[in-house]
Short mmCIF file of C-alpha atoms in Angstrom, two decimals:
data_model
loop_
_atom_site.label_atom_id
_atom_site.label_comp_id
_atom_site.label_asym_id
_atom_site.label_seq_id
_atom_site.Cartn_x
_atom_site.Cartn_y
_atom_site.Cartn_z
CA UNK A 1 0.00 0.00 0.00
CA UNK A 2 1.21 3.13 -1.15
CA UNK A 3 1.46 5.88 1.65
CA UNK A 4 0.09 9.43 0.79
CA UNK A 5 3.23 12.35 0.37
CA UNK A 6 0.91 14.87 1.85
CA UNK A 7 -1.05 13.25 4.61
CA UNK A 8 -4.36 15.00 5.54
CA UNK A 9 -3.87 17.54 2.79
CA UNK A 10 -6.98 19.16 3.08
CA UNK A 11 -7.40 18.59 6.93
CA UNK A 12 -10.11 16.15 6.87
CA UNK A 13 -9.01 14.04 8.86
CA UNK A 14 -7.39 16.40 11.79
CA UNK A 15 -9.01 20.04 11.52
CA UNK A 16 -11.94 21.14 13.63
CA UNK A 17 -15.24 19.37 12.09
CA UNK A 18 -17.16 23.12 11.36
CA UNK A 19 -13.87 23.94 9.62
CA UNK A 20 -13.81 21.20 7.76
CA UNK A 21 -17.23 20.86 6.77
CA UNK A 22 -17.41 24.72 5.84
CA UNK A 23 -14.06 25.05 3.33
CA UNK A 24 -16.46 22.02 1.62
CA UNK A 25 -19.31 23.16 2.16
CA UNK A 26 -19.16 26.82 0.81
CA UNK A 27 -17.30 26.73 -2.52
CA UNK A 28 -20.01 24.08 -3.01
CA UNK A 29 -22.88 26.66 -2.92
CA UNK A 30 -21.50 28.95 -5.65
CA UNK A 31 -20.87 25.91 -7.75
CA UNK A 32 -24.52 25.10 -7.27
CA UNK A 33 -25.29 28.63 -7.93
CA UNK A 34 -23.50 28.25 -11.17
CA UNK A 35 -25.06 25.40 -12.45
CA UNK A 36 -28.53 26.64 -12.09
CA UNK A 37 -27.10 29.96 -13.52
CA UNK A 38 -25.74 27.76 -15.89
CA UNK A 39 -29.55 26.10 -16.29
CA UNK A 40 -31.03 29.74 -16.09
CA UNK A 41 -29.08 31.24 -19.06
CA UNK A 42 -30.04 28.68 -21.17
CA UNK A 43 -34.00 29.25 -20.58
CA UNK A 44 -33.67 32.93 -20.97
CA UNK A 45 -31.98 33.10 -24.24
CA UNK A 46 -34.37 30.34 -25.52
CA UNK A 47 -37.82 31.66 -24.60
CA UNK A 48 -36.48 34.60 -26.11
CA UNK A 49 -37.15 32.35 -29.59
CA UNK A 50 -40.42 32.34 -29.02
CA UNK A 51 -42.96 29.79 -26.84
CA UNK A 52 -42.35 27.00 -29.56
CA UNK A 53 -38.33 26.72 -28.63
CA UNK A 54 -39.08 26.96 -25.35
CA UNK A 55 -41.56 24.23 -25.11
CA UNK A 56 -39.68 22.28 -27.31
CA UNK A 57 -36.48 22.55 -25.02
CA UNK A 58 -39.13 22.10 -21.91
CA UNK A 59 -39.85 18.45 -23.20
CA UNK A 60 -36.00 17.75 -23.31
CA UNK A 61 -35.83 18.18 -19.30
CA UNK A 62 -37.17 15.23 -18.06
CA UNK A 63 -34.79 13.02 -20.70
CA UNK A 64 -31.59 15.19 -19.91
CA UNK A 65 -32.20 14.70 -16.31
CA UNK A 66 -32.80 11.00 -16.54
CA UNK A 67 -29.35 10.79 -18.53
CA UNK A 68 -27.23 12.83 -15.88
CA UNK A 69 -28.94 10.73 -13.12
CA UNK A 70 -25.82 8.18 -14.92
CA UNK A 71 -23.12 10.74 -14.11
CA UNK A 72 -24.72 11.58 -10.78
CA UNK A 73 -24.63 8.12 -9.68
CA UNK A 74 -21.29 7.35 -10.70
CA UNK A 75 -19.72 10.43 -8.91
CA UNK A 76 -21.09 9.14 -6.18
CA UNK A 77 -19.52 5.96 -6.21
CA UNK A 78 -15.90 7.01 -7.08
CA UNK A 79 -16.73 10.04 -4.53
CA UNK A 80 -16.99 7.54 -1.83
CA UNK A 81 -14.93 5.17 -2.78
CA UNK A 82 -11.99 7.51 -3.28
CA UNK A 83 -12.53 9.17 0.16
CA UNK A 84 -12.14 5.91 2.10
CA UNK A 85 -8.89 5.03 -0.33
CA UNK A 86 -7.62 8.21 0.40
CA UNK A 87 -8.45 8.21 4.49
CA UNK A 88 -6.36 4.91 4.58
CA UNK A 89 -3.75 6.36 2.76
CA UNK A 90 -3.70 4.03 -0.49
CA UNK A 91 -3.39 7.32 -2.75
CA UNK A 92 -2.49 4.14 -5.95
CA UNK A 93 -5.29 2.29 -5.36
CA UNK A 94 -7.32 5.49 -5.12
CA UNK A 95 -5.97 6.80 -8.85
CA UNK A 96 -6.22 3.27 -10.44
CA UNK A 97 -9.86 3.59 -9.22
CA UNK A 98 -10.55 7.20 -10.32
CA UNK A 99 -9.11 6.15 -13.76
CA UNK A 100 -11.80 3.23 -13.99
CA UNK A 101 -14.59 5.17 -12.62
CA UNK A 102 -14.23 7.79 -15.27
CA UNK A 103 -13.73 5.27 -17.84
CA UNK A 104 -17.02 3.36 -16.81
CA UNK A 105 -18.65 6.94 -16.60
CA UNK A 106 -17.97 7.69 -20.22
CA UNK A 107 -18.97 3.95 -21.41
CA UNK A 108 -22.17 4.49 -19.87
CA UNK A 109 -22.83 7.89 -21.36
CA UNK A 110 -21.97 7.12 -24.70
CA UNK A 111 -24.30 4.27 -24.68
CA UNK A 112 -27.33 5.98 -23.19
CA UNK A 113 -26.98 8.97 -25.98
CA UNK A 114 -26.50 6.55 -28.86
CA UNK A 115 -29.69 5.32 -27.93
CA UNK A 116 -31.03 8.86 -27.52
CA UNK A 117 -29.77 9.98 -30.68
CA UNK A 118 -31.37 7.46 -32.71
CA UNK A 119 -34.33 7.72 -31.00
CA UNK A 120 -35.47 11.31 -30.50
CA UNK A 121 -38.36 11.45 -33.06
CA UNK A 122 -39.72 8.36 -31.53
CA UNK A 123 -38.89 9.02 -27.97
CA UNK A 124 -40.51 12.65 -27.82
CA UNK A 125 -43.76 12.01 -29.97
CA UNK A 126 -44.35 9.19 -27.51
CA UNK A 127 -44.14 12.02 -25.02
CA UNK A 128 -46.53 14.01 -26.78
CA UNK A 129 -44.77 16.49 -28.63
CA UNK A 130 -46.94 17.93 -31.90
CA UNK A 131 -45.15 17.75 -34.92
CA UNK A 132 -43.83 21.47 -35.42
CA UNK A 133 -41.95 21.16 -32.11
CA UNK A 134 -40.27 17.66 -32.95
CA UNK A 135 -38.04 19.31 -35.74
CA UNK A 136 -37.37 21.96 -32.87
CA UNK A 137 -36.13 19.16 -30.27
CA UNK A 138 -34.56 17.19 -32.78
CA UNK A 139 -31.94 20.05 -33.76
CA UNK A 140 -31.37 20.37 -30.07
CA UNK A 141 -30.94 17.17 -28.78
CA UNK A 142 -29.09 15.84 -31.91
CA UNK A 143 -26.42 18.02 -30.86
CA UNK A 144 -27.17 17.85 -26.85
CA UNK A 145 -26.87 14.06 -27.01
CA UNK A 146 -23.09 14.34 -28.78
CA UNK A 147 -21.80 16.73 -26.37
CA UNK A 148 -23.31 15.01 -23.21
CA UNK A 149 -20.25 12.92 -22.92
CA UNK A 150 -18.24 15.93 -22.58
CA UNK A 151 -19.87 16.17 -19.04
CA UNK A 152 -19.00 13.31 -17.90
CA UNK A 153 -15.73 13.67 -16.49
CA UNK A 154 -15.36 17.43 -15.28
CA UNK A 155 -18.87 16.02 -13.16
CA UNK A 156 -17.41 12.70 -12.26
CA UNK A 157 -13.85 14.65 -11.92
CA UNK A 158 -15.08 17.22 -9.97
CA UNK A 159 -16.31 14.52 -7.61
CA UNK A 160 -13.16 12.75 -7.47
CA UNK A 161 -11.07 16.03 -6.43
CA UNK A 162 -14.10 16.94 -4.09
CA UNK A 163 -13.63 13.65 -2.32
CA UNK A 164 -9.80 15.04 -1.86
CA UNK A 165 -10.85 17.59 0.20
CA UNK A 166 -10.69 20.83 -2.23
CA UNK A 167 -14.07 22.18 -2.96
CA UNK A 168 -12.56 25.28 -4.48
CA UNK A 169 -11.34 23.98 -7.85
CA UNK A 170 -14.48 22.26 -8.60
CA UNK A 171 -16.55 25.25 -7.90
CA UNK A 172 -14.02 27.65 -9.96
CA UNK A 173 -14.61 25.10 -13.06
CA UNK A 174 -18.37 25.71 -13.06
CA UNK A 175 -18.37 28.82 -12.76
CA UNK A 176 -15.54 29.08 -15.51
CA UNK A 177 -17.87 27.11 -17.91
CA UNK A 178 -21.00 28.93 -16.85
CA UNK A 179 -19.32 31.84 -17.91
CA UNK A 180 -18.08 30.63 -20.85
CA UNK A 181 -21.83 29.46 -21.85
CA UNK A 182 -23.27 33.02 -21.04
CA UNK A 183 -21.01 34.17 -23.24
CA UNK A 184 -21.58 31.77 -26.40
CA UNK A 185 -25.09 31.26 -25.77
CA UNK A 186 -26.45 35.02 -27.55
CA UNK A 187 -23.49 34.87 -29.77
CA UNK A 188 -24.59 31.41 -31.41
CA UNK A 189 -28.28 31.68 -30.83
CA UNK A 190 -28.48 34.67 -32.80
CA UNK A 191 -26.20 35.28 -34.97
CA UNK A 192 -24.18 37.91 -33.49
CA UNK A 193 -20.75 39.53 -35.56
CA UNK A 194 -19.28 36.71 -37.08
CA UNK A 195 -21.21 34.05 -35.75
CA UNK A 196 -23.76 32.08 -37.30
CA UNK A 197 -27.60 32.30 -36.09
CA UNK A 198 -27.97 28.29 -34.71
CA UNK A 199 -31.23 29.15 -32.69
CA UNK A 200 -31.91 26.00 -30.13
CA UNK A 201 -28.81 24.51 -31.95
CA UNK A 202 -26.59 27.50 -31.04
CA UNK A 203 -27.62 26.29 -27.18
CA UNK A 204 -26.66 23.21 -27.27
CA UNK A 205 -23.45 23.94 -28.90
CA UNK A 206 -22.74 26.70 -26.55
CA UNK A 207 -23.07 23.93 -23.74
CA UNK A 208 -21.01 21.26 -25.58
CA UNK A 209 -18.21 24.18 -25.86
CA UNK A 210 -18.24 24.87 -21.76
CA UNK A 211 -18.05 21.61 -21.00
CA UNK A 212 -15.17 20.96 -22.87
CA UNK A 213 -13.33 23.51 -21.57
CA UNK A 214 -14.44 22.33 -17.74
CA UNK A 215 -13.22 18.60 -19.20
CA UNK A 216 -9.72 20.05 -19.66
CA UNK A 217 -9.46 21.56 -16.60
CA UNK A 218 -10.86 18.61 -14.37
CA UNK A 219 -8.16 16.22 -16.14
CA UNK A 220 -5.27 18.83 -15.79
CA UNK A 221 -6.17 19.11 -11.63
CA UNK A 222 -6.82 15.28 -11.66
CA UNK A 223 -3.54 14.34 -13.58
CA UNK A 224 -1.03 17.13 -12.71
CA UNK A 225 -1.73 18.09 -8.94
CA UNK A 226 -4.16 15.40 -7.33
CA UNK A 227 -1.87 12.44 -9.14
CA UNK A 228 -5.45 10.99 -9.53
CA UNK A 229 -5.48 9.43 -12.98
CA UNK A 230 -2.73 6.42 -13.90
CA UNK A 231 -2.71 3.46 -16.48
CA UNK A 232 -5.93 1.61 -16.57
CA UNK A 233 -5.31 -1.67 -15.30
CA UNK A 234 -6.89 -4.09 -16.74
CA UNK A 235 -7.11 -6.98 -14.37
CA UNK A 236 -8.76 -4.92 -11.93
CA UNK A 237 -11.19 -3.06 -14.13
CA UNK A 238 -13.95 -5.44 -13.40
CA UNK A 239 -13.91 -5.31 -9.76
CA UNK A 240 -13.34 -1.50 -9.65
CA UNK A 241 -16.49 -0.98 -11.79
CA UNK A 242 -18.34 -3.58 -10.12
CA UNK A 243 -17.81 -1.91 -6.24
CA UNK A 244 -18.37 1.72 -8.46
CA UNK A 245 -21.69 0.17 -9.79
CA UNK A 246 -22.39 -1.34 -6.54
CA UNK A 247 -22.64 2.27 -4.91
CA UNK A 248 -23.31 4.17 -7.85
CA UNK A 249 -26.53 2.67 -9.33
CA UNK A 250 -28.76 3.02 -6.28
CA UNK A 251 -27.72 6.25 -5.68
CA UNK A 252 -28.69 7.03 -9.63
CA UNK A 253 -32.02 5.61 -8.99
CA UNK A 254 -32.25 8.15 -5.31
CA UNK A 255 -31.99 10.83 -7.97
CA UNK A 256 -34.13 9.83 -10.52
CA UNK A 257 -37.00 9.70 -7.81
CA UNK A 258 -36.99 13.08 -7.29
CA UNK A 259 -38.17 14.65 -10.30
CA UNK A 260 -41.12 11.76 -10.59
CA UNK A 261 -42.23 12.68 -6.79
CA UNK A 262 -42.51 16.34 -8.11
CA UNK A 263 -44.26 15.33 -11.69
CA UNK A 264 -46.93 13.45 -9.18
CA UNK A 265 -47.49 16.42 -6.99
CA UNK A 266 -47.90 18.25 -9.72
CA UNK A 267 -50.80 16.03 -10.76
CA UNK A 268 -52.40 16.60 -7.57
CA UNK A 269 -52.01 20.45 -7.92
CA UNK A 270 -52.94 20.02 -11.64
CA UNK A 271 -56.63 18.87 -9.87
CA UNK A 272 -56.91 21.94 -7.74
CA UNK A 273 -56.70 23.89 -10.64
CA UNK A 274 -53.94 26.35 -13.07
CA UNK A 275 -53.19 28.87 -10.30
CA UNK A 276 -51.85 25.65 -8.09
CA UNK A 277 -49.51 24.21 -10.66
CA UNK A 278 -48.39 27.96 -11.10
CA UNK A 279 -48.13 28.59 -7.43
CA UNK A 280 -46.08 25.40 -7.22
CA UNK A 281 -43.77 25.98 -9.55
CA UNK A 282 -42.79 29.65 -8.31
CA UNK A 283 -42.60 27.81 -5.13
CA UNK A 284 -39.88 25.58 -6.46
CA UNK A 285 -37.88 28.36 -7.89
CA UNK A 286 -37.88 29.96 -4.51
CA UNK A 287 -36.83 26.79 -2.66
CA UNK A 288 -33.67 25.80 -5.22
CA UNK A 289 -32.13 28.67 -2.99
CA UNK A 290 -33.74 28.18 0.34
CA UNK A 291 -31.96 24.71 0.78
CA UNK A 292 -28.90 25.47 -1.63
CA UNK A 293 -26.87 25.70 1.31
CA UNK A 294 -27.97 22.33 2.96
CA UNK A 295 -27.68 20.65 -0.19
CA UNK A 296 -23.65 21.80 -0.52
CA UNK A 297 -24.01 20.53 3.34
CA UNK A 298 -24.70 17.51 2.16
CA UNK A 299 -22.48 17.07 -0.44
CA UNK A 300 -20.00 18.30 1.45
CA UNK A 301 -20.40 15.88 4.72
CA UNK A 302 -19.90 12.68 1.71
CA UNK A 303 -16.14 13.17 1.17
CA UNK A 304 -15.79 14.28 5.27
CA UNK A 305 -16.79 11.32 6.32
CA UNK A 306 -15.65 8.88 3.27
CA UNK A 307 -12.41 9.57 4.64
CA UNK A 308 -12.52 9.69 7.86
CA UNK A 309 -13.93 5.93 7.93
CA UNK A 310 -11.22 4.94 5.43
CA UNK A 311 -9.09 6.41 8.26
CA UNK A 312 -10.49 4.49 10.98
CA UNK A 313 -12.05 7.08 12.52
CA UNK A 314 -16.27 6.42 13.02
CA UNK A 315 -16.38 8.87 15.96
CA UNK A 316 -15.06 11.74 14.00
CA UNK A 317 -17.46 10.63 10.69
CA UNK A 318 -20.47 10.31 12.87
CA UNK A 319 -19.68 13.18 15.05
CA UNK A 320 -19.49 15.48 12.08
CA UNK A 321 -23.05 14.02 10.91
CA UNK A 322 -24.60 15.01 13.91
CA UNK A 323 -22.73 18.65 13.88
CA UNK A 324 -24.55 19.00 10.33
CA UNK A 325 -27.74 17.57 11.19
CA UNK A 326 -27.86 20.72 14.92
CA UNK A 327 -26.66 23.37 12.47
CA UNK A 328 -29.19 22.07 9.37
CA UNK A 329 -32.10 22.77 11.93
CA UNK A 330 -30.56 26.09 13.18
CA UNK A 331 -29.86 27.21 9.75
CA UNK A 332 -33.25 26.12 8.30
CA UNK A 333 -35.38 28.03 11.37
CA UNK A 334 -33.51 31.13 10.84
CA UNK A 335 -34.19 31.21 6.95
CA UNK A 336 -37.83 31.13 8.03
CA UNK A 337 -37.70 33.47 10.23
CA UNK A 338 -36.74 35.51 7.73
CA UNK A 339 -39.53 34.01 4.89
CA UNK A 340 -41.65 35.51 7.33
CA UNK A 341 -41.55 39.30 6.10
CA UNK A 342 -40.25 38.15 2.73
CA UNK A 343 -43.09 36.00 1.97
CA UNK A 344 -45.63 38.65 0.67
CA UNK A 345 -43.28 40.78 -1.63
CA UNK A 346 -41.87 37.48 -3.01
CA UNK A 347 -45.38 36.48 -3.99
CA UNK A 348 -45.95 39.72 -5.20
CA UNK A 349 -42.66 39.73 -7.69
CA UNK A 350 -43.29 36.30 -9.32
CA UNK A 351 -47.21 36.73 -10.69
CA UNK A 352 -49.67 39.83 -10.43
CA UNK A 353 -52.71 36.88 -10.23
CA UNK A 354 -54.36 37.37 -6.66
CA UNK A 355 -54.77 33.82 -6.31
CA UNK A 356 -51.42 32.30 -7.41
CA UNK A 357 -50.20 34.88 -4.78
CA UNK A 358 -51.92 33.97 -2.08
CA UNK A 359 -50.87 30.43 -2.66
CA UNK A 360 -47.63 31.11 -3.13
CA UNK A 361 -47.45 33.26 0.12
CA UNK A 362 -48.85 30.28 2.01
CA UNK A 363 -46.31 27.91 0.70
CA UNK A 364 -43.58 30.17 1.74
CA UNK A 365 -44.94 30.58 5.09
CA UNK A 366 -45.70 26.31 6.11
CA UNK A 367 -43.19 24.96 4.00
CA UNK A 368 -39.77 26.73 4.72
CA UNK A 369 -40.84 25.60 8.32
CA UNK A 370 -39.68 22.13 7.77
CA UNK A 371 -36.66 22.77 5.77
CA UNK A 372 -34.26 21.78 8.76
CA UNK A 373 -36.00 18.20 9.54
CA UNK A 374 -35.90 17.82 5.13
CA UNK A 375 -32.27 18.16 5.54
CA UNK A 376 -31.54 16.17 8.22
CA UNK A 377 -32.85 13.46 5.94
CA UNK A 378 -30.91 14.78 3.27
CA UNK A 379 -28.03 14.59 5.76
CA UNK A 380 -28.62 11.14 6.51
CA UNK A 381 -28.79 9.59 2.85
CA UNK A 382 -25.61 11.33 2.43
CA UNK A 383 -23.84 9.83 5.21
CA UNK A 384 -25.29 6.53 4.40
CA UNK A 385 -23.88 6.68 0.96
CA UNK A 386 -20.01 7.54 2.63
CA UNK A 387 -20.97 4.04 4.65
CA UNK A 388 -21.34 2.51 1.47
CA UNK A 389 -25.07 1.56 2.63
CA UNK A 390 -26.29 3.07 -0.86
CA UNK A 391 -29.41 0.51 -0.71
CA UNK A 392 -29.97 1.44 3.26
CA UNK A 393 -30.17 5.36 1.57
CA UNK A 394 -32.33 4.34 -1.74
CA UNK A 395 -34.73 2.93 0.35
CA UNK A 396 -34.78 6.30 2.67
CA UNK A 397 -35.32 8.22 -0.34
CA UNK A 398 -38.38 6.31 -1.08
CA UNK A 399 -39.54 6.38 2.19
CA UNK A 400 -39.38 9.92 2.13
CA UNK A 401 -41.02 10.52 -0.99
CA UNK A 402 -43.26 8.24 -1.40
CA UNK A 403 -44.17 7.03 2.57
CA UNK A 404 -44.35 10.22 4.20
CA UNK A 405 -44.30 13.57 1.49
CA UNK A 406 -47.31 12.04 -1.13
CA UNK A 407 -49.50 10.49 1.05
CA UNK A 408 -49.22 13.26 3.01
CA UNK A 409 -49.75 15.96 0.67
CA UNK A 410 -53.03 14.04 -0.75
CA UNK A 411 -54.94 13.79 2.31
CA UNK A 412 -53.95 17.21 2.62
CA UNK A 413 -55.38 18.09 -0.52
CA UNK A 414 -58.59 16.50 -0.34
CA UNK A 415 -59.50 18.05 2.74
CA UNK A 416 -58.06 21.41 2.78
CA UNK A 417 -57.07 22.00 -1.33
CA UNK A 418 -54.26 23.14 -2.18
CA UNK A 419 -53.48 24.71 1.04
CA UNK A 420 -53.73 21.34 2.60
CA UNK A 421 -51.14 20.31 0.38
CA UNK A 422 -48.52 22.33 1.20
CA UNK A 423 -49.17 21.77 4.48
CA UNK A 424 -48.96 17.73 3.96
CA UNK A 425 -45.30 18.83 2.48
CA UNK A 426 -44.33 20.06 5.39
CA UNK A 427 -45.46 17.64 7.92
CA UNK A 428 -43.91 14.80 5.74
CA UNK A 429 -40.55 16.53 5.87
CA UNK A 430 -41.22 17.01 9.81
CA UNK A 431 -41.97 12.93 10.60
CA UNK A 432 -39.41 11.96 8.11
CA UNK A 433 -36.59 14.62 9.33
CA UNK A 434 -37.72 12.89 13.31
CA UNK A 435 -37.69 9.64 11.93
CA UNK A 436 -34.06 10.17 9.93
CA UNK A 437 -32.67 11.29 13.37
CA UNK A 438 -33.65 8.31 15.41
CA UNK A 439 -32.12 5.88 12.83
CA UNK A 440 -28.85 7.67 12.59
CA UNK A 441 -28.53 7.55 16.18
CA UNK A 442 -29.44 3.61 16.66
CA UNK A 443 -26.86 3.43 13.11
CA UNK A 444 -24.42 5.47 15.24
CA UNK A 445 -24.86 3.26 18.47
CA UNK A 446 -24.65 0.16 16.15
CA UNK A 447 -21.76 0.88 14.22
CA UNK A 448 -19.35 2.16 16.85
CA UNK A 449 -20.37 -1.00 19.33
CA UNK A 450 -19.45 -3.32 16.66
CA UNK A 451 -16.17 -1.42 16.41
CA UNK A 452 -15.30 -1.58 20.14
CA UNK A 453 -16.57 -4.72 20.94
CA UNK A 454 -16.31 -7.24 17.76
CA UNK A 455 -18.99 -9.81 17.89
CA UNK A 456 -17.02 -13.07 19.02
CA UNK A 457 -15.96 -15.61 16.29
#
């Protein structure tokens, strides 16, 4: 086993926990800020086309999300993987296992976008697109679906040096290629100077462009300063992608059930009427901010305490999960405190309709309630996935989605409307944020008594 030159080098494994956690946690939000930024952009420029690009590019989401679930799952497990390698110190094992992960990444991606390639006219008039839109979404995605691969590794990269310790470089990258796209996006969209007038085309090539520039940077970091990438070898590929696979896939799947959870509560809302679905989806907007920070929490607590059970250090790991899941709560309560006098002009600024406003007011005055207990779930399925207990965190996910938040938010809504609804939301994210708690407590209790005293052979 090959010993690391620079032991600790980010101070996981010896700084204070809120140190630690915050150098991660914090370049992580304005990375997160520039990918929806990055998301943003894209929708402006486009609706500026006209309401046919834009609900052609609108049908794309739910297919470009269900791809990246692939990348997300896979940074994941090389995230996790690569934080215990590096907490024990095998810094070879950890780049022959980076190498494979991104490898495997890329395999996957091409696949799923050769499929998608050949079958976007098939694939998006079976989800109901009309005819003059399909020639739309066909220029976009035939372009989208080439320079998807591109994504893989500064995503699955990023992860990798994340897992190291340094949030900063990962963050700078995004926001380097969210730049860059800002830039390219008016210039290729519409013809600007020299440039040609692509429309939806122009987009996607303005994507494919940033993330090849984000690709070159995530290899230089990983290669030239991290030491993270080596010679595939190939009598250990199969094992590396099978343990990759083994954590990767379930946590794919987590994500994926996200965006179906919300396409079902929007079928409730759909019931209760226009101004609902709109009230909802303002809503949403609002909240990608709310929890931004808990979210980079999240991600953050992963690598923590990825390495420090590679190190042989439980305490430290758990004790940091519990530090995150106190300040989640804190954090939460005083960002609702503050939705308090915020909630009527924020109502006011996203639609002049009376009703969608008084909707939108009440969702911003019962949900944000609950946004410390929905992170300390959050919390939890991250630190399940640094145990490697990716099924234990799938099946949390579900639980949370589909036990407690839509069973919840329908009884809500057939006594109370949509009002009721958004107040299901919030007690779901109460019992399951309770519930989340008490488990990683017994898992804490379990874990370290198994450590001290080992169950007698």
């Amino acid at each position: 086993m090959e010993t690391n030159n620079k032991p600790d080098k980010y101070g996981l494994l010896s700084d204070p926990i809120p140190d630690a956690l915050r150098r991660l946690a914090v370049p992580m939000v304005f990375g997160m800020i520039a990918i929806l930024m990055f998301n943003l952009v894209d929708t402006f420029f486009i609706s500026l086309l006209g309401t046919n690009a834009l609900a052609a590019v609108s049908f794309t989401f739910p297919v470009t999300f269900g791809l990246n679930c692939i990348t997300m799952g896979m940074s994941v497990g090389i995230s996790t993987s690569i934080g215990r390698l590096l907490g024990s110190g095998d810094t070879k094992s950890a780049a022959r296992l980076t190498t494979h992960g991104l490898l495997l990444a890329v395999i996957l991606m091409v696949l799923g976008s050769t499929v998608g390639w050949l079958t976007i006219n098939p694939l998006f008039s079976l989800m109901g697109a009309s005819a003059d839109l399909l020639s739309i979404i066909h220029d976009y995605m035939a372009v989208w679906y080439i320079a998807i691969p591109l994504l893989v590794i500064p995503m699955t990269g990023n992860s990798a040096i994340r897992a190291t310790g340094d949030a900063k470089s990962p963050a700078k990258i995004m926001i380097m290629a969210g730049l860059i796209n800002g830039v390219l996006d008016p210039l290729l969209i519409f013809g600007y100077g020299p440039f040609p007038e692509l429309g939806v085309k122009g987009a996607a090539i303005s994507s494919g462009i940033s993330w090849a520039v984000a690709l070159t940077a995530s290899l230089y970091l990983l290669h030239r300063r991290e030491k993270l990438l080596t010679t595939p070898v190939f009598l250990k590929l199969k094992s590396d992608w099978q343990q990759i696979l083994h954590i990767g896939a379930p946590a794919g799947l987590s994500n994926a059930l996200n965006p179906f959870s919300s396409a079902l509560l929007m079928s409730l809302l759909a019931a209760q009427g226009t101004a609902s679905v709109a009230a909802f989806g303002a809503a949403m907007r609002i909240e990608s901010i709310l929890v931004i920070g808990m979210m980079a929490l999240g991600s953050a607590l992963m690598p923590f305490m990825a390495q420090n059970l590679g190190a042989n250090k439980p305490e430290r790991a758990f004790e940091a999960l519990f530090s995150a899941m106190h300040f989640a709560i804190l954090f939460q309560l005083l960002i609702f405190i503050a939705m308090v006098p915020l909630s009527v002009p924020l109502a006011s600024l996203f639609s002049s309709d009376a009703t969608v406003q008084h909707q939108l007011w009440h969702y911003l005055l019962v949900v944000p309630a609950s946004y410390g207990l929905q992170a300390v779930c959050m919390l939890l399925i991250s630190a399940l996935n640094a145990l490697h207990k990716t099924v234990n965190a799938l099946i949390w996910n579900l639980l949370r989605l589909f036990g407690f938040l839509l069973p919840t938010a329908w009884v809500g809504s057939l006594y109370y409307g949509t009002e009721g609804l958004f107040i299901g939301i919030s007690i779901a994210n109460v019992i399951g944020g309770i519930c989340a708690y008490l488990y990683a407590r017994r898992l804490r209790k379990t874990i370290l008594s198994s450590i001290v005293t080992p169950p007698k052979i």
